PDB file of C-alpha atoms in Angstrom:
ATOM      1  CA  MET A   1      51.258 111.070  32.420  1.00 62.00           C
ATOM      2  CA  ALA A   2      51.815 112.503  35.900  1.00 74.00           C
ATOM      3  CA  SER A   3      50.858 115.995  34.753  1.00 85.00           C
ATOM      4  CA  GLN A   4      47.676 114.642  33.147  1.00 89.00           C
ATOM      5  CA  GLU A   5      46.741 112.867  36.377  1.00 90.00           C
ATOM      6  CA  ARG A   6      47.400 116.064  38.322  1.00 92.00           C
ATOM      7  CA  ARG A   7      45.079 117.993  36.026  1.00 92.00           C
ATOM      8  CA  GLU A   8      42.413 115.347  36.550  1.00 93.00           C
ATOM      9  CA  PHE A   9      42.899 115.542  40.303  1.00 94.00           C
ATOM     10  CA  ASP A  10      42.616 119.339  40.355  1.00 93.00           C
ATOM     11  CA  LYS A  11      39.433 119.110  38.283  1.00 92.00           C
ATOM     12  CA  TYR A  12      37.878 116.567  40.664  1.00 93.00           C
ATOM     13  CA  LEU A  13      38.877 118.648  43.687  1.00 94.00           C
ATOM     14  CA  LYS A  14      37.380 121.774  42.138  1.00 93.00           C
ATOM     15  CA  PHE A  15      34.052 120.129  41.379  1.00 92.00           C
ATOM     16  CA  LEU A  16      33.995 118.355  44.749  1.00 94.00           C
ATOM     17  CA  THR A  17      34.410 121.758  46.402  1.00 94.00           C
ATOM     18  CA  PHE A  18      31.647 123.307  44.298  1.00 92.00           C
ATOM     19  CA  LYS A  19      29.236 120.439  44.917  1.00 92.00           C
ATOM     20  CA  THR A  20      30.068 120.363  48.636  1.00 94.00           C
ATOM     21  CA  VAL A  21      29.120 124.020  48.978  1.00 94.00           C
ATOM     22  CA  GLN A  22      25.887 123.472  47.042  1.00 92.00           C
ATOM     23  CA  VAL A  23      24.911 120.521  49.252  1.00 92.00           C
ATOM     24  CA  ILE A  24      25.597 122.395  52.491  1.00 93.00           C
ATOM     25  CA  VAL A  25      23.844 125.617  51.503  1.00 92.00           C
ATOM     26  CA  GLN A  26      20.820 123.857  50.049  1.00 88.00           C
ATOM     27  CA  SER A  27      20.436 121.750  53.201  1.00 88.00           C
ATOM     28  CA  ARG A  28      19.927 124.973  55.179  1.00 87.00           C
ATOM     29  CA  GLN A  29      17.202 126.401  52.966  1.00 81.00           C
ATOM     30  CA  GLY A  30      14.479 124.940  55.169  1.00 72.00           C
ATOM     31  CA  ARG A  31      12.335 123.077  52.667  1.00 68.00           C
ATOM     32  CA  LYS A  32      12.194 119.628  51.160  1.00 72.00           C
ATOM     33  CA  ILE A  33      13.033 119.376  47.484  1.00 64.00           C
ATOM     34  CA  ALA A  34      12.445 116.438  45.169  1.00 68.00           C
ATOM     35  CA  THR A  35      13.916 116.002  41.702  1.00 66.00           C
ATOM     36  CA  ARG A  36      14.187 113.294  39.098  1.00 71.00           C
ATOM     37  CA  SER A  37      17.190 111.043  38.856  1.00 69.00           C
ATOM     38  CA  ASN A  38      19.368 111.084  35.767  1.00 68.00           C
ATOM     39  CA  PRO A  39      19.570 107.583  34.236  1.00 70.00           C
ATOM     40  CA  HIS A  40      22.393 108.554  31.876  1.00 68.00           C
ATOM     41  CA  GLY A  41      25.102 108.467  34.550  1.00 66.00           C
ATOM     42  CA  ASN A  42      26.903 111.613  33.377  1.00 71.00           C
ATOM     43  CA  ASP A  43      26.478 113.736  36.524  1.00 75.00           C
ATOM     44  CA  TRP A  44      29.524 114.694  38.535  1.00 76.00           C
ATOM     45  CA  PHE A  45      30.119 112.125  41.302  1.00 77.00           C
ATOM     46  CA  ASN A  46      26.973 110.287  40.203  1.00 73.00           C
ATOM     47  CA  LEU A  47      24.761 112.682  42.120  1.00 77.00           C
ATOM     48  CA  SER A  48      22.187 114.753  40.315  1.00 76.00           C
ATOM     49  CA  ILE A  49      22.535 118.079  42.125  1.00 77.00           C
ATOM     50  CA  LEU A  50      20.846 121.158  40.703  1.00 79.00           C
ATOM     51  CA  ASP A  51      23.277 124.038  41.082  1.00 83.00           C
ATOM     52  CA  ASP A  52      21.783 127.169  42.559  1.00 86.00           C
ATOM     53  CA  LYS A  53      22.949 129.953  40.260  1.00 86.00           C
ATOM     54  CA  GLN A  54      23.450 132.520  42.998  1.00 87.00           C
ATOM     55  CA  VAL A  55      25.553 130.082  45.022  1.00 89.00           C
ATOM     56  CA  THR A  56      27.651 129.378  41.929  1.00 89.00           C
ATOM     57  CA  VAL A  57      28.193 133.111  41.410  1.00 90.00           C
ATOM     58  CA  GLU A  58      29.198 133.505  45.062  1.00 90.00           C
ATOM     59  CA  LEU A  59      31.592 130.555  44.750  1.00 90.00           C
ATOM     60  CA  LYS A  60      33.386 132.086  41.803  1.00 88.00           C
ATOM     61  CA  ARG A  61      33.450 135.526  43.392  1.00 89.00           C
ATOM     62  CA  SER A  62      34.688 134.413  46.798  1.00 87.00           C
ATOM     63  CA  LEU A  63      37.185 131.711  45.845  1.00 86.00           C
ATOM     64  CA  GLU A  64      38.525 133.221  42.596  1.00 84.00           C
ATOM     65  CA  GLY A  65      39.637 129.819  41.337  1.00 83.00           C
ATOM     66  CA  ARG A  66      41.469 128.803  44.521  1.00 86.00           C
ATOM     67  CA  LEU A  67      41.424 125.146  45.544  1.00 86.00           C
ATOM     68  CA  PRO A  68      41.616 123.734  49.077  1.00 89.00           C
ATOM     69  CA  GLU A  69      45.188 123.241  50.280  1.00 83.00           C
ATOM     70  CA  ALA A  70      47.166 122.781  53.486  1.00 79.00           C
ATOM     71  CA  GLY A  71      46.508 125.672  55.854  1.00 79.00           C
ATOM     72  CA  GLN A  72      44.004 127.199  53.443  1.00 89.00           C
ATOM     73  CA  PRO A  73      40.787 125.192  53.473  1.00 94.00           C
ATOM     74  CA  VAL A  74      37.668 126.278  51.649  1.00 94.00           C
ATOM     75  CA  CYS A  75      35.102 127.096  54.338  1.00 94.00           C
ATOM     76  CA  VAL A  76      31.336 127.517  54.374  1.00 94.00           C
ATOM     77  CA  GLU A  77      29.951 129.405  57.352  1.00 93.00           C
ATOM     78  CA  ILE A  78      26.270 129.083  58.176  1.00 93.00           C
ATOM     79  CA  LEU A  79      24.990 132.052  60.170  1.00 91.00           C
ATOM     80  CA  MET A  80      21.727 133.014  61.826  1.00 87.00           C
ATOM     81  CA  GLU A  81      20.736 136.670  61.877  1.00 82.00           C
ATOM     82  CA  THR A  82      19.190 138.033  65.070  1.00 72.00           C
ATOM     83  CA  SER A  83      16.416 140.608  65.366  1.00 72.00           C
ATOM     84  CA  GLU A  84      19.089 143.135  66.374  1.00 74.00           C
ATOM     85  CA  GLY A  85      20.854 142.637  63.056  1.00 74.00           C
ATOM     86  CA  ASP A  86      23.770 140.634  64.456  1.00 78.00           C
ATOM     87  CA  SER A  87      24.925 137.312  63.024  1.00 82.00           C
ATOM     88  CA  ILE A  88      25.608 134.150  65.024  1.00 87.00           C
ATOM     89  CA  VAL A  89      27.876 131.510  63.471  1.00 92.00           C
ATOM     90  CA  LEU A  90      26.159 128.130  63.752  1.00 93.00           C
ATOM     91  CA  GLU A  91      28.506 125.990  61.659  1.00 94.00           C
ATOM     92  CA  VAL A  92      31.747 126.080  59.739  1.00 96.00           C
ATOM     93  CA  TRP A  93      32.264 123.330  57.154  1.00 96.00           C
ATOM     94  CA  SER A  94      35.835 123.009  55.833  1.00 96.00           C
ATOM     95  CA  ILE A  95      37.318 121.038  52.951  1.00 96.00           C
ATOM     96  CA  GLU A  96      41.109 120.785  52.906  1.00 95.00           C
ATOM     97  CA  LEU A  97      43.941 119.015  51.075  1.00 96.00           C
ATOM     98  CA  ASP A  98      46.965 117.803  53.056  1.00 95.00           C
ATOM     99  CA  PRO A  99      49.723 116.990  50.515  1.00 94.00           C
ATOM    100  CA  SER A 100      51.957 115.477  53.211  1.00 94.00           C
ATOM    101  CA  ARG A 101      49.642 112.485  53.663  1.00 94.00           C
ATOM    102  CA  ARG A 102      49.663 110.558  50.400  1.00 93.00           C
ATOM    103  CA  ASP A 103      48.689 107.139  49.142  1.00 94.00           C
ATOM    104  CA  VAL A 104      50.517 106.520  45.871  1.00 92.00           C
ATOM    105  CA  SER A 105      48.607 103.280  45.287  1.00 93.00           C
ATOM    106  CA  VAL A 106      45.329 105.120  44.668  1.00 92.00           C
ATOM    107  CA  SER A 107      44.394 105.840  41.070  1.00 89.00           C
ATOM    108  CA  VAL A 108      42.745 109.235  40.633  1.00 91.00           C
ATOM    109  CA  ALA A 109      40.235 108.193  37.972  1.00 84.00           C
ATOM    110  CA  HIS A 110      39.432 104.629  39.008  1.00 88.00           C
ATOM    111  CA  VAL A 111      39.673 104.700  42.804  1.00 92.00           C
ATOM    112  CA  LEU A 112      39.595 108.301  44.017  1.00 93.00           C
ATOM    113  CA  TYR A 113      36.604 109.343  41.918  1.00 91.00           C
ATOM    114  CA  PRO A 114      34.229 106.732  43.449  1.00 90.00           C
ATOM    115  CA  ARG A 115      35.519 107.624  46.911  1.00 94.00           C
ATOM    116  CA  LEU A 116      34.746 111.293  46.346  1.00 94.00           C
ATOM    117  CA  SER A 117      31.274 110.269  45.227  1.00 91.00           C
ATOM    118  CA  LEU A 118      30.798 108.412  48.500  1.00 92.00           C
ATOM    119  CA  MET A 119      32.157 111.392  50.433  1.00 93.00           C
ATOM    120  CA  LEU A 120      29.567 113.643  48.815  1.00 91.00           C
ATOM    121  CA  ARG A 121      26.779 111.155  49.514  1.00 89.00           C
ATOM    122  CA  SER A 122      27.860 110.989  53.143  1.00 91.00           C
ATOM    123  CA  LEU A 123      27.740 114.781  53.302  1.00 92.00           C
ATOM    124  CA  VAL A 124      24.143 114.754  52.084  1.00 89.00           C
ATOM    125  CA  VAL A 125      23.272 112.671  55.142  1.00 88.00           C
ATOM    126  CA  LEU A 126      25.551 114.343  57.689  1.00 91.00           C
ATOM    127  CA  SER A 127      24.464 117.853  56.763  1.00 90.00           C
ATOM    128  CA  ARG A 128      21.001 116.890  57.963  1.00 88.00           C
ATOM    129  CA  THR A 129      22.007 115.686  61.438  1.00 88.00           C
ATOM    130  CA  THR A 130      23.180 118.915  63.091  1.00 89.00           C
ATOM    131  CA  PRO A 131      21.262 121.410  65.258  1.00 87.00           C
ATOM    132  CA  ALA A 132      21.408 124.053  62.497  1.00 88.00           C
ATOM    133  CA  TYR A 133      19.509 121.766  60.129  1.00 87.00           C
ATOM    134  CA  LYS A 134      16.754 121.152  62.677  1.00 85.00           C
ATOM    135  CA  LEU A 135      16.596 124.877  63.317  1.00 84.00           C
ATOM    136  CA  SER A 136      16.277 125.718  59.625  1.00 82.00           C
ATOM    137  CA  ARG A 137      13.505 123.152  59.161  1.00 80.00           C
ATOM    138  CA  SER A 138      11.469 124.124  62.224  1.00 78.00           C
ATOM    139  CA  HIS A 139      11.811 127.924  61.962  1.00 69.00           C
ATOM    140  CA  GLU A 140      12.012 128.515  58.222  1.00 57.00           C
ATOM    141  CA  ASP A 141       9.431 131.318  58.303  1.00 64.00           C
ATOM    142  CA  THR A 142      10.706 133.172  61.363  1.00 69.00           C
ATOM    143  CA  LEU A 143      14.506 132.966  61.215  1.00 77.00           C
ATOM    144  CA  LYS A 144      16.908 134.262  58.598  1.00 83.00           C
ATOM    145  CA  PHE A 145      19.947 132.169  57.719  1.00 86.00           C
ATOM    146  CA  THR A 146      22.897 133.315  55.647  1.00 89.00           C
ATOM    147  CA  PHE A 147      26.144 131.785  54.434  1.00 91.00           C
ATOM    148  CA  ARG A 148      29.656 133.026  53.846  1.00 91.00           C
ATOM    149  CA  LEU A 149      32.460 131.496  51.756  1.00 92.00           C
ATOM    150  CA  TYR A 150      36.200 132.007  52.134  1.00 92.00           C
ATOM    151  CA  ALA A 151      39.512 130.241  51.524  1.00 91.00           C
ATOM    152  CA  SER A 152      41.335 130.422  54.862  1.00 90.00           C
ATOM    153  CA  SER A 153      41.264 128.799  58.288  1.00 90.00           C
ATOM    154  CA  PRO A 154      38.164 129.603  60.367  1.00 88.00           C
ATOM    155  CA  ASP A 155      38.645 132.535  62.722  1.00 83.00           C
ATOM    156  CA  ILE A 156      35.876 132.215  65.298  1.00 84.00           C
ATOM    157  CA  ASN A 157      35.514 131.760  69.031  1.00 82.00           C
ATOM    158  CA  THR A 158      35.073 127.989  69.309  1.00 80.00           C
ATOM    159  CA  GLU A 159      33.582 128.011  72.803  1.00 84.00           C
ATOM    160  CA  GLY A 160      30.440 125.893  72.694  1.00 85.00           C
ATOM    161  CA  PHE A 161      31.443 124.312  69.369  1.00 90.00           C
ATOM    162  CA  ARG A 162      32.244 120.705  68.593  1.00 91.00           C
ATOM    163  CA  ASN A 163      34.800 119.704  65.993  1.00 92.00           C
ATOM    164  CA  VAL A 164      34.230 116.617  63.859  1.00 92.00           C
ATOM    165  CA  VAL A 165      36.181 115.172  60.946  1.00 93.00           C
ATOM    166  CA  CYS A 166      33.289 113.977  58.799  1.00 92.00           C
ATOM    167  CA  ALA A 167      35.167 112.191  56.020  1.00 92.00           C
ATOM    168  CA  LYS A 168      38.600 111.855  54.474  1.00 93.00           C
ATOM    169  CA  THR A 169      40.263 109.976  51.648  1.00 94.00           C
ATOM    170  CA  SER A 170      43.810 109.829  50.286  1.00 95.00           C
ATOM    171  CA  CYS A 171      45.498 109.580  46.907  1.00 94.00           C
ATOM    172  CA  SER A 172      48.936 110.228  45.409  1.00 92.00           C
ATOM    173  CA  PHE A 173      48.469 113.998  45.757  1.00 95.00           C
ATOM    174  CA  GLY A 174      47.467 114.049  49.419  1.00 95.00           C
ATOM    175  CA  THR A 175      44.511 113.544  51.749  1.00 96.00           C
ATOM    176  CA  ILE A 176      41.215 115.344  51.187  1.00 96.00           C
ATOM    177  CA  SER A 177      39.269 115.886  54.393  1.00 95.00           C
ATOM    178  CA  LEU A 178      35.890 117.362  55.236  1.00 96.00           C
ATOM    179  CA  SER A 179      35.434 118.689  58.764  1.00 95.00           C
ATOM    180  CA  LEU A 180      32.758 120.523  60.704  1.00 95.00           C
ATOM    181  CA  LEU A 181      32.730 122.969  63.601  1.00 94.00           C
ATOM    182  CA  TYR A 182      29.174 123.248  64.893  1.00 93.00           C
ATOM    183  CA  LEU A 183      27.438 124.998  67.752  1.00 88.00           C
ATOM    184  CA  HIS A 184      26.122 122.161  69.858  1.00 84.00           C
ATOM    185  CA  THR A 185      23.341 123.944  71.732  1.00 80.00           C
ATOM    186  CA  ILE A 186      21.351 126.794  70.191  1.00 76.00           C
ATOM    187  CA  THR A 187      18.960 128.800  72.355  1.00 70.00           C
ATOM    188  CA  LEU A 188      16.408 131.194  70.912  1.00 67.00           C
ATOM    189  CA  PRO A 189      14.811 133.962  72.988  1.00 53.00           C
ATOM    190  CA  ASP A 190      11.921 132.476  75.011  1.00 52.00           C
ATOM    191  CA  ARG A 191      12.311 129.293  72.988  1.00 49.00           C
ATOM    192  CA  PRO A 192      15.151 127.013  74.155  1.00 46.00           C
ATOM    193  CA  LEU A 193      15.792 124.182  71.731  1.00 46.00           C
ATOM    194  CA  PRO A 194      16.158 120.648  73.126  1.00 43.00           C
ATOM    195  CA  GLU A 195      19.651 119.374  73.775  1.00 47.00           C
ATOM    196  CA  PRO A 196      20.634 117.512  70.576  1.00 44.00           C
ATOM    197  CA  SER A 197      22.151 114.511  72.364  1.00 40.00           C
ATOM    198  CA  SER A 198      21.898 112.215  69.364  1.00 42.00           C
ATOM    199  CA  ILE A 199      23.677 114.547  66.952  1.00 41.00           C
ATOM    200  CA  HIS A 200      27.194 113.833  68.147  1.00 41.00           C
ATOM    201  CA  GLU A 201      26.492 110.107  68.135  1.00 41.00           C
ATOM    202  CA  VAL A 202      25.567 110.295  64.462  1.00 41.00           C
ATOM    203  CA  LEU A 203      28.786 112.159  63.640  1.00 39.00           C
ATOM    204  CA  SER A 204      30.869 110.060  66.014  1.00 35.00           C
ATOM    205  CA  PRO A 205      33.268 107.941  64.710  1.00 33.00           C
ATOM    206  CA  ARG A 206      35.341 111.074  64.364  1.00 32.00           C
ATOM    207  CA  SER A 207      36.088 110.241  60.769  1.00 33.00           C
ATOM    208  CA  ILE A 208      34.571 108.143  58.032  1.00 33.00           C
ATOM    209  CA  SER A 209      37.424 106.504  56.191  1.00 34.00           C
ATOM    210  CA  ILE A 210      36.417 105.954  52.584  1.00 34.00           C
ATOM    211  CA  ASP A 211      37.878 102.863  50.939  1.00 37.00           C
ATOM    212  CA  ASN A 212      36.982 100.227  48.384  1.00 33.00           C
ATOM    213  CA  HIS A 213      34.935  98.183  50.845  1.00 34.00           C
ATOM    214  CA  CYS A 214      32.306 100.778  51.766  1.00 34.00           C
ATOM    215  CA  ASP A 215      28.702  99.678  51.507  1.00 36.00           C
ATOM    216  CA  LYS A 216      26.200 101.731  49.581  1.00 30.00           C
ATOM    217  CA  PRO A 217      24.975 104.425  52.002  1.00 30.00           C
ATOM    218  CA  SER A 218      21.298 105.078  52.491  1.00 24.00           C
ATOM    219  CA  LEU A 219      20.441 108.505  51.090  1.00 25.00           C
ATOM    220  CA  PRO A 220      17.836 110.637  52.559  1.00 26.00           C
ATOM    221  CA  LEU A 221      19.271 114.009  50.824  1.00 27.00           C
ATOM    222  CA  PHE A 222      14.432 127.930  50.386  1.00 36.00           C
ATOM    223  CA  PRO A 223      14.296 131.210  51.124  1.00 37.00           C
ATOM    224  CA  PHE A 224      17.931 131.586  52.028  1.00 43.00           C
ATOM    225  CA  THR A 225      20.389 134.455  51.609  1.00 44.00           C
ATOM    226  CA  SER A 226      24.119 134.443  51.183  1.00 44.00           C
ATOM    227  CA  HIS A 227      26.386 136.623  53.242  1.00 46.00           C
ATOM    228  CA  PRO A 228      27.093 139.332  52.235  1.00 41.00           C
ATOM    229  CA  THR A 229      25.053 138.960  49.034  1.00 38.00           C
ATOM    230  CA  SER A 230      21.715 137.243  48.665  1.00 35.00           C
ATOM    231  CA  GLY A 231      21.749 133.517  48.324  1.00 36.00           C
ATOM    232  CA  CYS A 232      19.910 130.458  47.101  1.00 35.00           C
ATOM    233  CA  GLY A 233      17.106 129.081  45.104  1.00 35.00           C
ATOM    234  CA  THR A 234      15.839 125.549  45.372  1.00 34.00           C
ATOM    235  CA  ASN A 235      17.532 122.200  44.961  1.00 35.00           C
ATOM    236  CA  THR A 236      17.799 118.505  45.837  1.00 35.00           C
ATOM    237  CA  THR A 237      19.226 115.080  44.988  1.00 35.00           C
ATOM    238  CA  ASP A 238      17.939 111.804  43.752  1.00 33.00           C
ATOM    239  CA  HIS A 239      19.561 108.428  43.318  1.00 30.00           C
ATOM    240  CA  THR A 240      21.595 107.607  40.252  1.00 29.00           C
ATOM    241  CA  PRO A 241      23.473 104.352  39.531  1.00 29.00           C
ATOM    242  CA  PHE A 242      25.948 103.939  42.381  1.00 30.00           C
ATOM    243  CA  PHE A 243      29.522 104.608  41.307  1.00 33.00           C
ATOM    244  CA  SER A 244      28.924 104.616  37.576  1.00 32.00           C
ATOM    245  CA  THR A 245      32.191 104.370  35.699  1.00 33.00           C
ATOM    246  CA  ILE A 246      31.049 107.053  33.259  1.00 38.00           C
ATOM    247  CA  LEU A 247      32.639 110.402  34.041  1.00 40.00           C
ATOM    248  CA  PRO A 248      31.114 113.739  33.041  1.00 43.00           C
ATOM    249  CA  ARG A 249      31.928 114.547  29.460  1.00 40.00           C
ATOM    250  CA  ASN A 250      33.819 117.751  30.077  1.00 45.00           C
ATOM    251  CA  GLU A 251      34.268 120.704  32.366  1.00 47.00           C
ATOM    252  CA  GLU A 252      31.667 122.741  30.526  1.00 47.00           C
ATOM    253  CA  ASP A 253      28.959 120.279  31.587  1.00 45.00           C
ATOM    254  CA  PHE A 254      29.382 121.533  35.109  1.00 41.00           C
ATOM    255  CA  GLU A 255      29.330 125.191  34.114  1.00 47.00           C
ATOM    256  CA  ARG A 256      26.137 125.124  32.061  1.00 46.00           C
ATOM    257  CA  GLU A 257      23.401 127.349  33.350  1.00 38.00           C
ATOM    258  CA  GLU A 258      20.832 124.630  32.751  1.00 38.00           C
ATOM    259  CA  SER A 259      22.313 121.844  34.886  1.00 41.00           C
ATOM    260  CA  HIS A 260      20.759 118.428  35.426  1.00 39.00           C
ATOM    261  CA  ASP A 261      22.198 118.136  38.933  1.00 38.00           C
ATOM    262  CA  THR A 262      19.982 117.436  41.987  1.00 36.00           C
ATOM    263  CA  LEU A 263      19.750 116.381  45.715  1.00 36.00           C
ATOM    264  CA  VAL A 264      16.966 114.482  47.618  1.00 35.00           C
ATOM    265  CA  ARG A 265      15.985 115.297  51.090  1.00 35.00           C
TER     266      ARG A 265
END
């Protein structure tokens, strides 16, 4: 029984990681995307998110099946390329599992799964509150953004960055957390961007604790290239029944090339 629950947990963590990367990358593609909701309730985490095929390929290539763990988070770097060919790191999103912080009272299938759904919904909103998002939306034709994936702690100069724990939730196998390092003020040549004073307020309580009493969140949810390979297509999310008890039929549903997943801006 315990081994079965562990397999379920690893599967949820894997798909949460994949969907998290898709949400973050797609939010930096610079354009609004609208898709139809799926009334059947068989999408992972009850969010219809179309998987960009090139992002999926990059996920498999970069992570090689590794899951987030203590000291080895899965990270998504968002970078902006300059006219000189250099890259500036704007954000680092990290998803990590801390096995030392457990809550044995939490059922993986019946309690953790809805919490992960809420975590992903929160990410859809939070990913659209940072300076990098505003930059990608206002300069989509003139700036080039890239992303990079890796499974290790971020190794960047954090001067000028803010660190925020966006969301976390616990179960019998540990605490899953989503955090963000973001460059607070971004200045373009001859075009200083306004100080994003409201951004930190949006992300401020430093963590969103996900429990059974959370209200339904309001959901607002290309050319873009990956780093070092080229990156994304188009994608979005629409509403599906909140916290449907129907789980995806099997792992292959996620891997199909013709996915029914989506995200709304």
